[in-house]
Short mmCIF file of C-alpha atoms in Angstrom, two decimals:
data_model
loop_
_atom_site.label_atom_id
_atom_site.label_comp_id
_atom_site.label_asym_id
_atom_site.label_seq_id
_atom_site.Cartn_x
_atom_site.Cartn_y
_atom_site.Cartn_z
CA MET A 1 -132.12 28.71 -177.41
CA LYS A 2 -131.60 31.82 -179.47
CA ILE A 3 -129.83 32.03 -182.82
CA SER A 4 -127.67 35.15 -182.87
CA ALA A 5 -128.01 37.99 -185.37
CA ARG A 6 -124.62 36.89 -186.67
CA SER A 7 -126.03 33.52 -187.77
CA ARG A 8 -129.31 34.97 -189.04
CA TYR A 9 -127.55 37.63 -191.12
CA GLY A 10 -124.84 35.18 -192.18
CA THR A 11 -127.45 32.78 -193.52
CA ARG A 12 -129.11 35.62 -195.43
CA LEU A 13 -125.71 36.64 -196.80
CA MET A 14 -125.04 33.08 -197.96
CA LEU A 15 -128.51 32.85 -199.50
CA ALA A 16 -127.85 36.07 -201.43
CA LEU A 17 -124.60 34.58 -202.75
CA ALA A 18 -126.42 31.37 -203.68
CA LEU A 19 -129.09 33.34 -205.55
CA ALA A 20 -126.33 35.05 -207.55
CA CYS A 21 -124.37 31.83 -208.03
CA ASP A 22 -124.56 31.86 -211.84
CA LYS A 23 -124.04 35.62 -212.16
CA GLY A 24 -120.49 35.91 -210.86
CA PRO A 25 -119.08 37.69 -207.80
CA VAL A 26 -121.34 40.03 -205.86
CA PHE A 27 -120.32 43.19 -204.01
CA LEU A 28 -121.02 43.17 -200.30
CA LYS A 29 -122.52 46.66 -200.55
CA ASP A 30 -125.16 45.32 -202.97
CA ILE A 31 -126.12 42.51 -200.59
CA ALA A 32 -126.14 44.95 -197.66
CA ARG A 33 -128.48 47.31 -199.50
CA LYS A 34 -130.84 44.56 -200.69
CA GLU A 35 -130.95 42.82 -197.29
CA ASP A 36 -130.98 46.06 -195.27
CA ILE A 37 -127.99 44.95 -193.21
CA SER A 38 -124.97 47.09 -192.38
CA GLU A 39 -122.15 46.55 -194.89
CA LYS A 40 -119.67 46.88 -192.04
CA TYR A 41 -121.42 44.07 -190.15
CA LEU A 42 -121.50 41.85 -193.26
CA SER A 43 -117.79 42.48 -193.80
CA GLN A 44 -117.16 41.05 -190.31
CA ILE A 45 -119.44 38.06 -190.89
CA ILE A 46 -117.92 37.10 -194.23
CA ILE A 47 -114.37 36.74 -192.86
CA PRO A 48 -114.88 33.40 -191.06
CA LEU A 49 -117.03 32.10 -193.93
CA ARG A 50 -114.17 32.86 -196.33
CA THR A 51 -111.52 31.51 -193.96
CA GLN A 52 -113.42 28.24 -193.58
CA GLY A 53 -113.75 27.77 -197.34
CA LEU A 54 -117.42 28.55 -197.94
CA VAL A 55 -116.85 31.87 -199.74
CA ASN A 56 -114.35 33.05 -202.36
CA SER A 57 -113.29 36.68 -202.64
CA PHE A 58 -112.14 38.48 -205.77
CA ARG A 59 -110.40 41.85 -206.01
CA GLY A 60 -110.80 44.51 -208.63
CA ALA A 61 -113.57 46.22 -210.53
CA HIS A 62 -115.28 42.92 -211.27
CA GLY A 63 -114.51 41.54 -207.84
CA GLY A 64 -116.72 40.69 -204.93
CA TYR A 65 -117.74 37.45 -203.27
CA SER A 66 -119.11 34.14 -204.47
CA LEU A 67 -119.77 30.72 -203.02
CA ALA A 68 -116.74 28.43 -202.92
CA LYS A 69 -118.98 25.37 -203.33
CA ALA A 70 -122.24 24.57 -205.05
CA PRO A 71 -125.32 25.66 -203.05
CA GLY A 72 -126.32 22.01 -202.61
CA GLU A 73 -123.01 21.31 -200.84
CA ILE A 74 -123.36 23.97 -198.12
CA THR A 75 -125.67 23.27 -195.20
CA VAL A 76 -127.13 25.78 -192.79
CA ARG A 77 -125.42 23.76 -190.05
CA GLU A 78 -122.01 24.61 -191.53
CA ILE A 79 -122.85 28.30 -191.67
CA VAL A 80 -124.16 28.43 -188.11
CA GLU A 81 -121.30 26.36 -186.69
CA ILE A 82 -118.74 28.65 -188.31
CA LEU A 83 -120.45 31.82 -187.12
CA GLU A 84 -121.37 30.59 -183.64
CA GLY A 85 -118.20 28.62 -182.96
CA GLY A 86 -120.15 25.38 -182.57
CA LEU A 87 -123.64 24.16 -181.80
CA THR A 88 -124.10 23.18 -178.18
CA LEU A 89 -127.10 23.88 -176.03
CA ILE A 90 -125.30 23.42 -172.74
CA ASP A 91 -121.73 23.34 -171.55
CA ASN A 92 -120.22 19.90 -171.10
CA LEU A 93 -120.93 18.42 -167.72
CA GLN A 94 -118.79 15.81 -166.00
CA ASP A 95 -120.44 12.41 -166.60
CA ASP A 96 -118.09 10.48 -164.32
CA ASN A 97 -118.87 12.36 -161.12
CA SER A 98 -120.61 9.75 -158.96
CA LEU A 99 -121.76 12.43 -156.54
CA GLN A 100 -124.14 14.00 -159.06
CA PRO A 101 -127.81 13.22 -158.62
CA ALA A 102 -129.48 10.98 -161.23
CA SER A 103 -131.49 13.98 -162.42
CA VAL A 104 -128.30 15.50 -163.87
CA SER A 105 -127.79 12.65 -166.35
CA ILE A 106 -131.52 12.40 -167.18
CA VAL A 107 -131.83 16.11 -167.91
CA ARG A 108 -128.51 16.17 -169.75
CA GLN A 109 -129.79 13.39 -171.99
CA LEU A 110 -132.81 15.58 -172.80
CA TRP A 111 -130.56 18.50 -173.79
CA ASP A 112 -128.30 16.21 -175.82
CA GLU A 113 -131.31 14.81 -177.70
CA THR A 114 -132.67 18.31 -178.30
CA GLY A 115 -129.30 19.54 -179.54
CA ASN A 116 -128.96 16.53 -181.85
CA SER A 117 -132.42 17.25 -183.30
CA ILE A 118 -131.45 20.86 -184.00
CA ILE A 119 -128.19 19.78 -185.62
CA LYS A 120 -130.03 17.22 -187.74
CA ALA A 121 -132.58 19.84 -188.85
CA LEU A 122 -129.89 22.39 -189.78
CA ASP A 123 -127.87 19.70 -191.53
CA SER A 124 -130.86 18.73 -193.68
CA VAL A 125 -131.20 22.22 -195.18
CA THR A 126 -128.75 23.33 -197.85
CA LEU A 127 -128.44 26.69 -199.57
CA GLU A 128 -129.99 24.99 -202.59
CA THR A 129 -133.06 24.22 -200.43
CA LEU A 130 -133.25 27.87 -199.36
CA VAL A 131 -132.90 29.07 -202.97
CA LYS A 132 -135.80 26.83 -203.96
CA ARG A 133 -137.92 28.12 -201.08
CA TYR A 134 -137.02 31.71 -202.02
CA ASN A 135 -137.94 31.16 -205.66
CA ASP A 136 -141.19 29.39 -204.72
CA LYS A 137 -142.17 32.26 -202.42
CA ASN A 138 -141.35 34.87 -205.07
CA ALA A 139 -143.33 32.96 -207.70
CA LYS A 140 -146.37 32.93 -205.40
CA SER A 141 -145.94 36.64 -204.60
CA VAL A 142 -145.77 37.57 -208.27
CA PHE A 143 -148.80 35.45 -209.04
CA MET A 144 -150.83 36.99 -206.23
CA TYR A 145 -150.07 40.55 -207.38
CA ASN A 146 -151.13 39.75 -210.94
CA ILE A 147 -154.66 38.76 -209.96
#
């Protein structure tokens, strides 16, 4: 399984908004520059996140984007599902076809279990979790450079 650039960049975009949560709206161009991601690409990614209620947009000189919910209320699963159009490892197979060999249902069960584990893992991580990890990593980096 491969997570698309859309989901990887979208998660970074949402993390950037979470990091600026108390500072007000952020311009997309500032996030693009800091994250080294095309502003045009971010402008495409943010549309479904806004449409689905994870991001607010503001017009004007003090405009930009901000999270529509607290960072602890947004999971990585939500972000990925919105940007990928769902989270399935395999296409649905017909369970009721009695002509299928037993291996089909056994292997399908494996993929279902794997998919459920991935969903559970993504659901357990919120933007708040990522902000904490980011801050912890930066604190360690600063400390190491001061030695």
